[in-house]
CSV table of C-alpha atoms in Angstrom, one decimal:
chain,number,residue,atom,x,y,z
A,1,UNK,CA,-3.9,-11.6,-17.0
A,2,UNK,CA,-6.6,-14.2,-17.9
A,3,UNK,CA,-7.5,-15.1,-21.3
A,4,UNK,CA,-10.1,-12.6,-22.7
A,5,UNK,CA,-12.0,-13.6,-25.8
A,6,UNK,CA,-15.5,-14.6,-27.0
A,7,UNK,CA,-15.0,-18.2,-26.6
A,8,UNK,CA,-17.6,-20.0,-24.6
A,9,UNK,CA,-17.3,-23.8,-23.4
A,10,UNK,CA,-19.6,-26.0,-25.0
A,11,UNK,CA,-23.0,-27.7,-23.3
A,12,UNK,CA,-21.7,-29.6,-20.7
A,13,UNK,CA,-17.8,-28.7,-20.7
A,14,UNK,CA,-15.8,-27.3,-18.0
A,15,UNK,CA,-12.9,-25.2,-19.0
A,16,UNK,CA,-10.2,-24.7,-16.3
A,17,UNK,CA,-7.7,-21.7,-16.6
A,18,UNK,CA,-4.7,-21.4,-14.3
A,19,UNK,CA,-3.0,-17.9,-14.6
A,20,UNK,CA,0.0,-16.1,-12.9
A,21,UNK,CA,0.3,-12.6,-13.6
A,22,UNK,CA,3.8,-10.9,-12.3
A,23,UNK,CA,3.5,-6.9,-12.2
A,24,UNK,CA,5.9,-4.6,-10.8
A,25,UNK,CA,6.7,-0.8,-11.0
A,26,UNK,CA,9.0,1.9,-9.2
A,27,UNK,CA,7.5,4.9,-11.0
A,28,UNK,CA,4.1,6.4,-11.5
A,29,UNK,CA,2.5,8.7,-14.1
A,30,UNK,CA,2.3,12.3,-12.5
A,31,UNK,CA,-0.2,14.9,-12.8
A,32,UNK,CA,0.5,18.6,-13.2
A,33,UNK,CA,1.7,20.2,-10.3
A,34,UNK,CA,4.5,22.7,-9.1
A,35,UNK,CA,7.3,19.9,-10.0
A,36,UNK,CA,6.1,17.6,-12.5
A,37,UNK,CA,4.2,17.7,-15.9
A,38,UNK,CA,1.1,15.5,-16.6
A,39,UNK,CA,2.1,12.2,-17.7
A,40,UNK,CA,5.7,12.4,-16.8
A,41,UNK,CA,7.1,9.3,-14.9
A,42,UNK,CA,7.6,10.1,-11.2
A,43,UNK,CA,9.6,7.7,-8.9
A,44,UNK,CA,7.3,6.2,-6.2
A,45,UNK,CA,9.8,7.4,-3.6
A,46,UNK,CA,9.3,10.8,-4.4
A,47,UNK,CA,6.4,10.8,-2.1
A,48,UNK,CA,8.8,9.6,0.9
A,49,UNK,CA,12.0,11.3,0.3
A,50,UNK,CA,13.4,14.3,2.3
A,51,UNK,CA,12.8,15.8,5.6
A,52,UNK,CA,10.9,13.5,8.1
A,53,UNK,CA,9.2,16.6,9.7
A,54,UNK,CA,8.3,18.3,6.5
A,55,UNK,CA,7.7,15.1,4.0
A,56,UNK,CA,6.2,12.4,6.3
A,57,UNK,CA,3.7,14.0,8.9
A,58,UNK,CA,2.0,17.0,7.4
A,59,UNK,CA,1.4,18.6,10.9
A,60,UNK,CA,3.9,18.0,13.8
A,61,UNK,CA,2.4,20.6,16.0
A,62,UNK,CA,0.8,17.8,18.2
A,63,UNK,CA,3.9,16.1,18.9
A,64,UNK,CA,5.9,19.3,19.4
A,65,UNK,CA,3.1,20.7,21.9
A,66,UNK,CA,3.3,17.3,23.8
A,67,UNK,CA,7.1,17.5,23.8
A,68,UNK,CA,6.8,21.2,25.2
A,69,UNK,CA,4.3,20.2,27.7
A,70,UNK,CA,7.2,18.5,29.7
A,71,UNK,CA,9.4,21.5,29.2
A,72,UNK,CA,8.9,22.7,32.7
A,73,UNK,CA,9.3,19.4,34.3
A,74,UNK,CA,12.5,18.5,32.3
A,75,UNK,CA,14.1,21.7,32.8
A,76,UNK,CA,14.2,23.1,29.0
A,77,UNK,CA,12.7,26.3,27.3
A,78,UNK,CA,10.0,25.4,25.0
A,79,UNK,CA,11.3,24.4,21.5
A,80,UNK,CA,10.2,26.7,18.5
A,81,UNK,CA,8.8,24.7,15.3
A,82,UNK,CA,11.8,25.5,13.3
A,83,UNK,CA,14.1,23.8,15.8
A,84,UNK,CA,12.1,20.5,15.7
A,85,UNK,CA,13.8,18.4,13.0
A,86,UNK,CA,14.2,14.5,13.1
A,87,UNK,CA,16.4,14.0,10.1
A,88,UNK,CA,16.0,13.0,6.5
A,89,UNK,CA,15.4,9.7,4.5
A,90,UNK,CA,17.3,9.5,1.4
A,91,UNK,CA,15.6,7.3,-1.2
A,92,UNK,CA,17.3,5.3,-3.8
A,93,UNK,CA,14.1,3.2,-4.9
A,94,UNK,CA,11.0,2.2,-4.0
A,95,UNK,CA,9.6,-0.8,-6.1
A,96,UNK,CA,6.1,-2.3,-6.0
A,97,UNK,CA,5.3,-5.8,-6.8
A,98,UNK,CA,2.1,-7.7,-7.2
A,99,UNK,CA,1.8,-11.3,-7.9
A,100,UNK,CA,-1.6,-12.6,-8.7
A,101,UNK,CA,-2.5,-16.3,-9.3
A,102,UNK,CA,-5.9,-17.1,-10.7
A,103,UNK,CA,-8.2,-20.1,-10.6
A,104,UNK,CA,-10.9,-19.7,-13.2
A,105,UNK,CA,-13.7,-22.3,-13.8
A,106,UNK,CA,-16.2,-21.9,-16.8
A,107,UNK,CA,-18.8,-24.3,-17.4
A,108,UNK,CA,-21.3,-24.3,-20.3
A,109,UNK,CA,-24.8,-24.3,-19.0
A,110,UNK,CA,-26.2,-24.1,-22.6
A,111,UNK,CA,-24.6,-23.8,-26.0
A,112,UNK,CA,-24.4,-19.9,-25.7
A,113,UNK,CA,-24.5,-19.3,-22.0
A,114,UNK,CA,-21.7,-20.1,-19.5
A,115,UNK,CA,-21.2,-19.7,-15.7
A,116,UNK,CA,-17.7,-18.7,-14.8
A,117,UNK,CA,-16.0,-18.2,-11.4
A,118,UNK,CA,-12.3,-16.5,-10.9
A,119,UNK,CA,-10.4,-16.8,-7.7
A,120,UNK,CA,-7.3,-14.7,-7.5
A,121,UNK,CA,-4.6,-15.3,-4.8
A,122,UNK,CA,-2.7,-12.3,-4.5
A,123,UNK,CA,0.7,-11.2,-2.8
A,124,UNK,CA,2.2,-7.7,-2.9
A,125,UNK,CA,5.4,-6.2,-1.8
A,126,UNK,CA,6.7,-2.8,-1.3
A,127,UNK,CA,10.6,-2.8,-1.1
A,128,UNK,CA,12.1,0.5,-0.4
A,129,UNK,CA,16.0,1.4,-0.5
A,130,UNK,CA,16.9,4.2,1.5
A,131,UNK,CA,19.3,5.8,4.2
A,132,UNK,CA,18.5,7.6,7.0
A,133,UNK,CA,20.6,10.8,7.3
A,134,UNK,CA,20.6,12.2,10.9
A,135,UNK,CA,22.4,15.3,10.1
A,136,UNK,CA,20.3,18.3,11.5
A,137,UNK,CA,18.3,16.4,13.6
A,138,UNK,CA,17.4,17.8,17.0
A,139,UNK,CA,15.5,14.8,18.4
A,140,UNK,CA,16.0,11.5,20.0
A,141,UNK,CA,13.5,8.7,21.1
A,142,UNK,CA,13.0,8.6,24.7
A,143,UNK,CA,13.7,4.8,24.5
A,144,UNK,CA,17.2,5.8,23.3
A,145,UNK,CA,17.9,7.9,26.1
A,146,UNK,CA,16.8,5.0,28.7
A,147,UNK,CA,17.7,1.8,26.9
A,148,UNK,CA,17.5,-0.1,30.4
A,149,UNK,CA,14.2,1.5,31.5
A,150,UNK,CA,13.2,-1.3,34.2
A,151,UNK,CA,16.6,-0.6,35.9
A,152,UNK,CA,16.8,2.9,35.5
A,153,UNK,CA,13.5,3.9,36.9
A,154,UNK,CA,13.8,1.1,39.6
A,155,UNK,CA,17.1,2.7,40.9
A,156,UNK,CA,15.7,6.2,40.5
A,157,UNK,CA,12.6,5.4,42.6
A,158,UNK,CA,14.6,3.8,45.0
A,159,UNK,CA,16.7,7.2,45.3
A,160,UNK,CA,13.4,9.2,45.9
A,161,UNK,CA,12.3,6.9,48.5
A,162,UNK,CA,15.6,7.1,50.4
A,163,UNK,CA,15.7,11.0,50.2
A,164,UNK,CA,11.8,10.9,51.3
A,165,UNK,CA,12.8,8.8,54.4
A,166,UNK,CA,15.6,11.2,55.4
A,167,UNK,CA,13.0,14.1,55.3
A,168,UNK,CA,10.5,12.3,57.4
A,169,UNK,CA,13.3,11.3,59.8
A,170,UNK,CA,13.3,14.9,61.4
A,171,UNK,CA,17.0,15.1,61.3
A,172,UNK,CA,17.3,18.1,59.1
A,173,UNK,CA,17.2,21.6,60.2
A,174,UNK,CA,14.3,23.8,58.9
A,175,UNK,CA,16.3,25.3,56.1
A,176,UNK,CA,17.8,21.9,54.9
A,177,UNK,CA,14.3,20.3,55.4
A,178,UNK,CA,12.8,22.9,52.9
A,179,UNK,CA,15.9,22.5,50.4
A,180,UNK,CA,15.3,18.6,50.4
A,181,UNK,CA,11.5,18.8,50.1
A,182,UNK,CA,11.9,21.2,46.7
A,183,UNK,CA,14.7,18.8,45.5
A,184,UNK,CA,12.3,15.8,46.1
A,185,UNK,CA,9.5,17.6,44.4
A,186,UNK,CA,11.6,18.5,41.4
A,187,UNK,CA,13.1,15.1,41.0
A,188,UNK,CA,9.6,13.5,41.2
A,189,UNK,CA,8.3,15.8,38.4
A,190,UNK,CA,11.2,15.0,36.1
A,191,UNK,CA,11.0,11.4,36.9
A,192,UNK,CA,7.2,11.4,36.0
A,193,UNK,CA,7.7,13.4,32.8
A,194,UNK,CA,10.6,11.1,31.7
A,195,UNK,CA,8.5,8.0,32.6
A,196,UNK,CA,5.8,9.2,30.6
A,197,UNK,CA,7.8,10.0,27.3
A,198,UNK,CA,9.7,6.6,27.7
A,199,UNK,CA,6.7,4.3,28.0
A,200,UNK,CA,4.7,6.3,25.4
A,201,UNK,CA,7.7,6.1,22.9
A,202,UNK,CA,7.7,9.6,22.6
A,203,UNK,CA,10.8,12.0,21.7
A,204,UNK,CA,13.0,14.0,23.8
A,205,UNK,CA,15.6,16.7,22.6
A,206,UNK,CA,18.8,15.6,21.4
A,207,UNK,CA,22.0,15.8,23.6
A,208,UNK,CA,24.2,19.0,22.5
A,209,UNK,CA,21.1,21.1,21.3
A,210,UNK,CA,19.8,24.0,23.3
A,211,UNK,CA,17.0,22.0,24.8
A,212,UNK,CA,19.1,19.1,25.4
A,213,UNK,CA,21.8,20.4,27.1
A,214,UNK,CA,19.4,22.2,29.6
A,215,UNK,CA,17.9,18.7,30.3
A,216,UNK,CA,21.3,17.3,30.8
A,217,UNK,CA,21.8,20.4,33.2
A,218,UNK,CA,18.6,19.5,35.2
A,219,UNK,CA,19.5,15.9,35.9
A,220,UNK,CA,23.3,17.1,36.8
A,221,UNK,CA,21.6,19.4,39.5
A,222,UNK,CA,19.4,16.7,40.9
A,223,UNK,CA,22.6,14.2,40.9
A,224,UNK,CA,24.5,16.9,42.9
A,225,UNK,CA,21.3,17.4,45.2
A,226,UNK,CA,21.0,13.9,46.0
A,227,UNK,CA,24.8,13.4,46.6
A,228,UNK,CA,24.8,16.0,49.2
A,229,UNK,CA,22.6,13.4,51.3
A,230,UNK,CA,24.8,10.6,50.2
A,231,UNK,CA,22.3,9.3,47.5
A,232,UNK,CA,23.1,8.3,44.1
A,233,UNK,CA,20.9,8.7,40.9
A,234,UNK,CA,21.2,6.3,38.1
A,235,UNK,CA,23.4,7.6,35.1
A,236,UNK,CA,21.3,9.5,32.6
A,237,UNK,CA,22.8,11.5,29.7
A,238,UNK,CA,20.9,12.4,26.4
A,239,UNK,CA,22.5,10.7,23.1
A,240,UNK,CA,24.2,13.5,21.2
A,241,UNK,CA,23.5,11.8,17.9
A,242,UNK,CA,20.3,10.6,16.2
A,243,UNK,CA,20.4,6.7,15.6
A,244,UNK,CA,18.6,4.2,13.5
A,245,UNK,CA,16.5,3.2,16.7
A,246,UNK,CA,15.4,6.5,16.8
A,247,UNK,CA,14.3,6.5,13.4
A,248,UNK,CA,12.0,3.4,14.6
A,249,UNK,CA,10.9,5.4,17.6
A,250,UNK,CA,10.0,8.4,15.5
A,251,UNK,CA,7.4,6.2,13.5
A,252,UNK,CA,6.1,4.2,16.7
A,253,UNK,CA,5.4,6.9,19.2
A,254,UNK,CA,2.1,7.1,20.5
A,255,UNK,CA,1.1,10.3,18.7
A,256,UNK,CA,1.9,8.8,15.3
A,257,UNK,CA,1.5,5.2,15.5
A,258,UNK,CA,3.0,4.6,12.2
A,259,UNK,CA,4.8,1.5,10.5
A,260,UNK,CA,8.2,2.5,9.7
A,261,UNK,CA,9.1,2.7,5.9
A,262,UNK,CA,10.6,-0.7,5.2
A,263,UNK,CA,10.0,-3.9,3.0
A,264,UNK,CA,6.4,-4.7,3.6
A,265,UNK,CA,4.9,-7.9,2.0
A,266,UNK,CA,1.2,-9.1,2.1
A,267,UNK,CA,1.7,-12.6,1.6
A,268,UNK,CA,-0.7,-14.7,-0.7
A,269,UNK,CA,-4.1,-13.7,0.3
A,270,UNK,CA,-7.5,-14.4,-1.3
A,271,UNK,CA,-8.7,-11.2,-3.0
A,272,UNK,CA,-12.0,-10.3,-4.7
A,273,UNK,CA,-13.7,-13.4,-5.9
A,274,UNK,CA,-15.5,-12.6,-9.4
A,275,UNK,CA,-18.3,-14.9,-10.4
A,276,UNK,CA,-19.9,-14.0,-13.9
A,277,UNK,CA,-22.2,-15.0,-16.5
A,278,UNK,CA,-21.2,-15.1,-20.0
A,279,UNK,CA,-23.5,-15.2,-23.2
A,280,UNK,CA,-22.6,-15.7,-26.6
A,281,UNK,CA,-24.4,-13.5,-28.9
A,282,UNK,CA,-22.8,-14.3,-32.6
A,283,UNK,CA,-20.5,-17.1,-33.8
A,284,UNK,CA,-19.8,-17.3,-37.5
A,285,UNK,CA,-16.3,-19.0,-37.1
A,286,UNK,CA,-15.9,-22.1,-39.5
A,287,UNK,CA,-12.8,-24.2,-38.3
A,288,UNK,CA,-13.1,-26.0,-41.8
A,289,UNK,CA,-13.0,-23.0,-44.0
A,290,UNK,CA,-10.4,-20.7,-42.6
A,291,UNK,CA,-10.7,-18.3,-45.8
A,292,UNK,CA,-14.2,-17.3,-44.7
A,293,UNK,CA,-14.5,-14.3,-42.4
A,294,UNK,CA,-15.3,-15.3,-38.7
A,295,UNK,CA,-17.0,-13.2,-36.3
A,296,UNK,CA,-17.7,-14.1,-32.6
A,297,UNK,CA,-19.3,-11.8,-30.1
A,298,UNK,CA,-19.9,-12.5,-26.5
A,299,UNK,CA,-21.1,-10.3,-23.4
A,300,UNK,CA,-20.3,-10.8,-19.9
A,301,UNK,CA,-21.7,-9.8,-16.4
A,302,UNK,CA,-19.6,-10.0,-13.5
A,303,UNK,CA,-19.6,-9.4,-9.7
A,304,UNK,CA,-16.5,-8.8,-7.7
A,305,UNK,CA,-17.0,-10.0,-4.1
A,306,UNK,CA,-14.7,-8.5,-1.2
A,307,UNK,CA,-13.5,-11.0,1.1
A,308,UNK,CA,-12.5,-9.2,4.1
A,309,UNK,CA,-12.7,-5.6,5.7
A,310,UNK,CA,-11.5,-2.9,3.5
A,311,UNK,CA,-9.6,-1.0,6.4
A,312,UNK,CA,-7.9,-4.1,7.7
A,313,UNK,CA,-4.7,-5.9,6.3
A,314,UNK,CA,-4.2,-7.4,3.8
A,315,UNK,CA,-6.5,-4.7,2.2
A,316,UNK,CA,-5.8,-1.3,3.8
A,317,UNK,CA,-4.2,-0.7,7.2
A,318,UNK,CA,-4.6,2.9,7.9
A,319,UNK,CA,-1.5,2.5,10.2
A,320,UNK,CA,0.7,1.6,7.4
A,321,UNK,CA,1.7,4.0,4.9
A,322,UNK,CA,3.7,2.0,2.5
A,323,UNK,CA,2.0,-1.6,2.2
A,324,UNK,CA,0.5,-2.4,-1.1
A,325,UNK,CA,-3.0,-3.7,-0.6
A,326,UNK,CA,-4.0,-7.0,-2.4
A,327,UNK,CA,-7.2,-5.2,-3.7
A,328,UNK,CA,-10.0,-2.7,-3.2
A,329,UNK,CA,-12.0,-4.5,-0.6
A,330,UNK,CA,-15.4,-3.7,-1.8
A,331,UNK,CA,-18.2,-4.6,-4.3
A,332,UNK,CA,-17.6,-4.0,-7.9
A,333,UNK,CA,-20.0,-4.9,-10.8
A,334,UNK,CA,-18.6,-5.2,-14.2
A,335,UNK,CA,-19.9,-5.4,-17.9
A,336,UNK,CA,-17.6,-6.6,-20.7
A,337,UNK,CA,-17.9,-7.3,-24.5
A,338,UNK,CA,-15.7,-9.4,-26.4
A,339,UNK,CA,-15.3,-9.3,-30.3
A,340,UNK,CA,-13.1,-11.9,-32.0
A,341,UNK,CA,-12.3,-11.5,-35.9
A,342,UNK,CA,-10.7,-14.4,-37.9
A,343,UNK,CA,-9.9,-14.8,-41.5
A,344,UNK,CA,-7.2,-17.1,-42.8
A,345,UNK,CA,-4.0,-16.7,-40.8
A,346,UNK,CA,-5.2,-13.6,-39.0
A,347,UNK,CA,-6.9,-13.3,-35.6
A,348,UNK,CA,-8.4,-10.0,-34.0
A,349,UNK,CA,-9.6,-10.1,-30.3
A,350,UNK,CA,-11.1,-6.9,-28.6
A,351,UNK,CA,-12.4,-7.0,-25.1
A,352,UNK,CA,-13.9,-3.9,-23.7
A,353,UNK,CA,-15.0,-3.7,-20.0
A,354,UNK,CA,-16.8,-1.2,-17.7
A,355,UNK,CA,-16.7,-1.5,-14.1
A,356,UNK,CA,-18.9,0.3,-11.5
A,357,UNK,CA,-17.1,0.4,-8.2
A,358,UNK,CA,-19.9,0.4,-5.5
A,359,UNK,CA,-19.5,2.6,-2.5
A,360,UNK,CA,-18.6,1.3,1.1
A,361,UNK,CA,-17.5,2.7,4.6
A,362,UNK,CA,-14.1,2.3,6.1
A,363,UNK,CA,-11.7,4.0,8.5
A,364,UNK,CA,-8.8,5.7,6.9
A,365,UNK,CA,-6.4,8.7,8.0
A,366,UNK,CA,-7.0,12.0,6.1
A,367,UNK,CA,-3.5,13.4,5.3
A,368,UNK,CA,-2.8,16.8,4.0
A,369,UNK,CA,-3.0,17.9,0.4
A,370,UNK,CA,0.2,16.6,-1.4
A,371,UNK,CA,1.7,14.4,1.4
A,372,UNK,CA,1.3,10.8,2.0
A,373,UNK,CA,1.0,10.8,5.8
A,374,UNK,CA,-1.1,11.8,8.8
A,375,UNK,CA,-1.2,11.7,12.4
A,376,UNK,CA,-3.1,9.0,14.6
A,377,UNK,CA,-5.7,11.6,15.5
A,378,UNK,CA,-6.3,12.5,11.9
A,379,UNK,CA,-8.1,9.2,11.4
A,380,UNK,CA,-11.7,9.5,10.2
A,381,UNK,CA,-14.8,6.9,9.1
A,382,UNK,CA,-15.4,7.9,5.7
A,383,UNK,CA,-17.8,7.0,2.5
A,384,UNK,CA,-15.8,5.8,-0.1
A,385,UNK,CA,-16.8,5.7,-3.6
A,386,UNK,CA,-13.9,4.6,-5.8
A,387,UNK,CA,-14.2,6.0,-9.6
A,388,UNK,CA,-15.7,3.9,-12.1
A,389,UNK,CA,-13.3,2.2,-14.8
A,390,UNK,CA,-13.1,1.3,-18.5
A,391,UNK,CA,-10.6,-0.8,-20.3
A,392,UNK,CA,-10.1,-1.8,-23.9
A,393,UNK,CA,-7.9,-4.5,-24.9
A,394,UNK,CA,-6.7,-4.9,-28.8
A,395,UNK,CA,-5.0,-8.1,-29.7
A,396,UNK,CA,-4.0,-8.5,-33.4
A,397,UNK,CA,-2.4,-11.9,-33.8
A,398,UNK,CA,-0.9,-14.0,-36.6
A,399,UNK,CA,-1.2,-17.9,-36.9
A,400,UNK,CA,2.3,-19.4,-37.5
A,401,UNK,CA,1.4,-23.0,-38.2
A,402,UNK,CA,-1.7,-24.7,-36.8
A,403,UNK,CA,-0.9,-24.5,-33.1
A,404,UNK,CA,1.2,-21.3,-32.8
A,405,UNK,CA,-0.2,-17.5,-32.8
A,406,UNK,CA,2.1,-14.5,-32.2
A,407,UNK,CA,0.5,-11.0,-31.7
A,408,UNK,CA,0.7,-7.6,-30.1
A,409,UNK,CA,-1.1,-6.5,-27.0
A,410,UNK,CA,-2.4,-3.1,-26.4
A,411,UNK,CA,-4.3,-2.3,-23.2
A,412,UNK,CA,-5.9,1.1,-22.3
A,413,UNK,CA,-6.9,1.8,-18.8
A,414,UNK,CA,-8.8,4.6,-17.3
A,415,UNK,CA,-10.4,5.3,-14.0
A,416,UNK,CA,-12.6,8.1,-12.7
A,417,UNK,CA,-11.6,10.2,-9.5
A,418,UNK,CA,-12.5,8.6,-6.0
A,419,UNK,CA,-14.8,10.5,-3.8
A,420,UNK,CA,-14.9,10.3,-0.1
A,421,UNK,CA,-17.3,11.8,2.6
A,422,UNK,CA,-16.4,12.2,6.2
A,423,UNK,CA,-18.9,10.4,8.6
A,424,UNK,CA,-17.1,10.5,11.7
A,425,UNK,CA,-13.8,12.4,12.7
A,426,UNK,CA,-12.1,14.4,15.5
A,427,UNK,CA,-11.4,17.9,15.4
A,428,UNK,CA,-8.0,17.3,13.5
A,429,UNK,CA,-9.7,16.4,10.5
A,430,UNK,CA,-11.6,19.1,8.6
A,431,UNK,CA,-12.6,17.5,5.2
A,432,UNK,CA,-11.9,14.2,3.5
A,433,UNK,CA,-11.1,16.0,0.4
A,434,UNK,CA,-7.4,15.3,0.5
A,435,UNK,CA,-8.3,11.5,0.0
A,436,UNK,CA,-9.4,12.5,-3.6
A,437,UNK,CA,-6.2,14.0,-4.7
A,438,UNK,CA,-4.5,12.4,-7.8
A,439,UNK,CA,-6.7,9.4,-7.5
A,440,UNK,CA,-7.8,9.3,-11.2
A,441,UNK,CA,-5.8,7.1,-13.5
A,442,UNK,CA,-5.0,6.6,-17.4
A,443,UNK,CA,-2.7,4.3,-18.8
A,444,UNK,CA,-1.4,2.8,-22.2
A,445,UNK,CA,0.6,-0.5,-22.2
A,446,UNK,CA,1.9,-2.4,-25.2
A,447,UNK,CA,3.5,-5.5,-25.4
A,448,UNK,CA,3.4,-9.0,-27.1
A,449,UNK,CA,1.9,-12.4,-26.7
A,450,UNK,CA,2.5,-15.8,-28.0
A,451,UNK,CA,0.0,-18.7,-27.8
A,452,UNK,CA,0.2,-22.4,-28.2
A,453,UNK,CA,-3.1,-24.6,-28.7
A,454,UNK,CA,-4.0,-27.8,-29.4
A,455,UNK,CA,-7.6,-27.4,-29.0
A,456,UNK,CA,-8.5,-27.6,-32.8
A,457,UNK,CA,-6.0,-30.5,-33.5
A,458,UNK,CA,-7.7,-32.4,-30.6
A,459,UNK,CA,-11.1,-31.9,-32.0
A,460,UNK,CA,-9.7,-33.2,-35.4
A,461,UNK,CA,-8.0,-36.3,-33.4
A,462,UNK,CA,-4.4,-35.3,-34.5
A,463,UNK,CA,-3.4,-34.1,-30.6
A,464,UNK,CA,-3.6,-36.3,-27.6
A,465,UNK,CA,-4.4,-33.6,-25.1
A,466,UNK,CA,-6.4,-30.5,-25.4
A,467,UNK,CA,-4.5,-27.4,-24.0
A,468,UNK,CA,-3.7,-23.9,-24.6
A,469,UNK,CA,-0.7,-21.7,-23.2
A,470,UNK,CA,-0.7,-18.1,-23.3
A,471,UNK,CA,2.1,-15.8,-22.8
A,472,UNK,CA,1.9,-11.9,-22.7
A,473,UNK,CA,4.4,-9.4,-21.7
A,474,UNK,CA,3.3,-5.5,-21.6
A,475,UNK,CA,5.2,-2.3,-20.6
A,476,UNK,CA,3.6,1.0,-19.9
A,477,UNK,CA,3.9,3.6,-22.6
A,478,UNK,CA,2.1,6.7,-21.0
A,479,UNK,CA,-0.4,7.6,-18.5
A,480,UNK,CA,-1.2,10.1,-16.1
A,481,UNK,CA,-3.4,11.0,-13.0
A,482,UNK,CA,-0.7,11.2,-10.5
A,483,UNK,CA,-0.9,7.7,-8.7
A,484,UNK,CA,-1.1,5.6,-11.8
A,485,UNK,CA,1.6,2.7,-11.7
A,486,UNK,CA,4.1,2.9,-14.6
A,487,UNK,CA,4.1,-1.1,-14.5
A,488,UNK,CA,5.5,-3.7,-16.4
A,489,UNK,CA,3.2,-7.0,-16.8
A,490,UNK,CA,4.3,-10.7,-17.5
A,491,UNK,CA,1.4,-13.1,-17.7
A,492,UNK,CA,1.2,-17.0,-18.1
A,493,UNK,CA,-2.0,-18.7,-18.7
A,494,UNK,CA,-3.0,-22.2,-19.0
A,495,UNK,CA,-6.4,-23.4,-20.2
A,496,UNK,CA,-7.8,-27.1,-20.7
A,497,UNK,CA,-11.5,-28.2,-21.3
A,498,UNK,CA,-12.9,-31.4,-19.5
A,499,UNK,CA,-16.3,-33.0,-20.8
A,500,UNK,CA,-18.6,-33.0,-17.8
A,501,UNK,CA,-21.8,-34.4,-19.5
């Protein structure tokens, strides 16, 4: 975090601040529901653990409907929803990290007016640990059934061409002619359906299931029919076990177009730039008389500028469900009040912020209530209005000598619920309300800080270089809302002034 107090640079002075924040969490503070109490720590992986068909994609009806549309061509009886399963993901953990590196410049325009700009570079990582459990699965990816599709479909088409040549040759009796034509039509229909499923990264019934046995039986009949005419079809047999490759196929098939749950890093990207004006309102600090009560008050107005489209990486990608964005990707306006109190060896800093998050328009998938995932056809254009926020930071500190200060750090954060309104969407999306669920946040963090500063000694001529170094560590105590990170934060900041004029 950046150094937050009521100090301003003097007229003509430039203050350079470099900060590094390291934040990580594997839990979030829950909201009341059937399984969790408000404020209870809930693993991030709880949103992803369990059966793929039930936990990941709220409505797999389009996928099953698509598969059953080829039932006649592939030779299986339409599959009922209870028999459509794709295995489970069993999570050990899901850890999120966000590393932010700040470069902040503050120049004193007047004695009590400063212009500031803060530029953040952010890296985020979502790192899941899980095992794919294929037990109970009834599906396989078409790509697993036909791993060498070029050779397979080339040989398959060649066999069909040869059978067609035999039919056109006029050497068959009328009954054999009719049988051969029926065989060719069935083989052509089977090949077209299989081609569509392989090229579309779609699913097939697993070998050994009732539907899978029927598909294998249909192909065996085709092989026997072609052998009657001295022709050989390429080998085809559905896999009897769902594999890790199938898991990838489940997420990348054309009806889902999702990214596999895997470690996802958004590497060192420019987040929202923050220009600000800071005004000093009161300053009674007397560095020569430490026994006097010192009061220092300042106010700040800040604008947070988005640097990219909100619905594109590295902010939010509607097709990536696990990736942690580097920011919100929209405009904010923030007002802050800083109050410093000092007497003898005691210092007390207060920083209060209120932020108004401005609305924007972007493309998202609208998931069903309580779930994180949605199908590709559940994508919609929405007007988004993120909830306004308020934060309060209290930092009582004690001087230890002339250059070292130690203290406590308390941080309170509250964000209102987000609002989403549909602008354009297909028939699969009826409302944007599910996007608003569990978007409010409340969090309390407590920690410690250590400060090393030679600024005063430099002004007194007792130090060779003016520098201030802060270290802060905070852990989350409590919170609520449903998606509030129960995070730990370690921060290191370096500040030094430069006289410009």
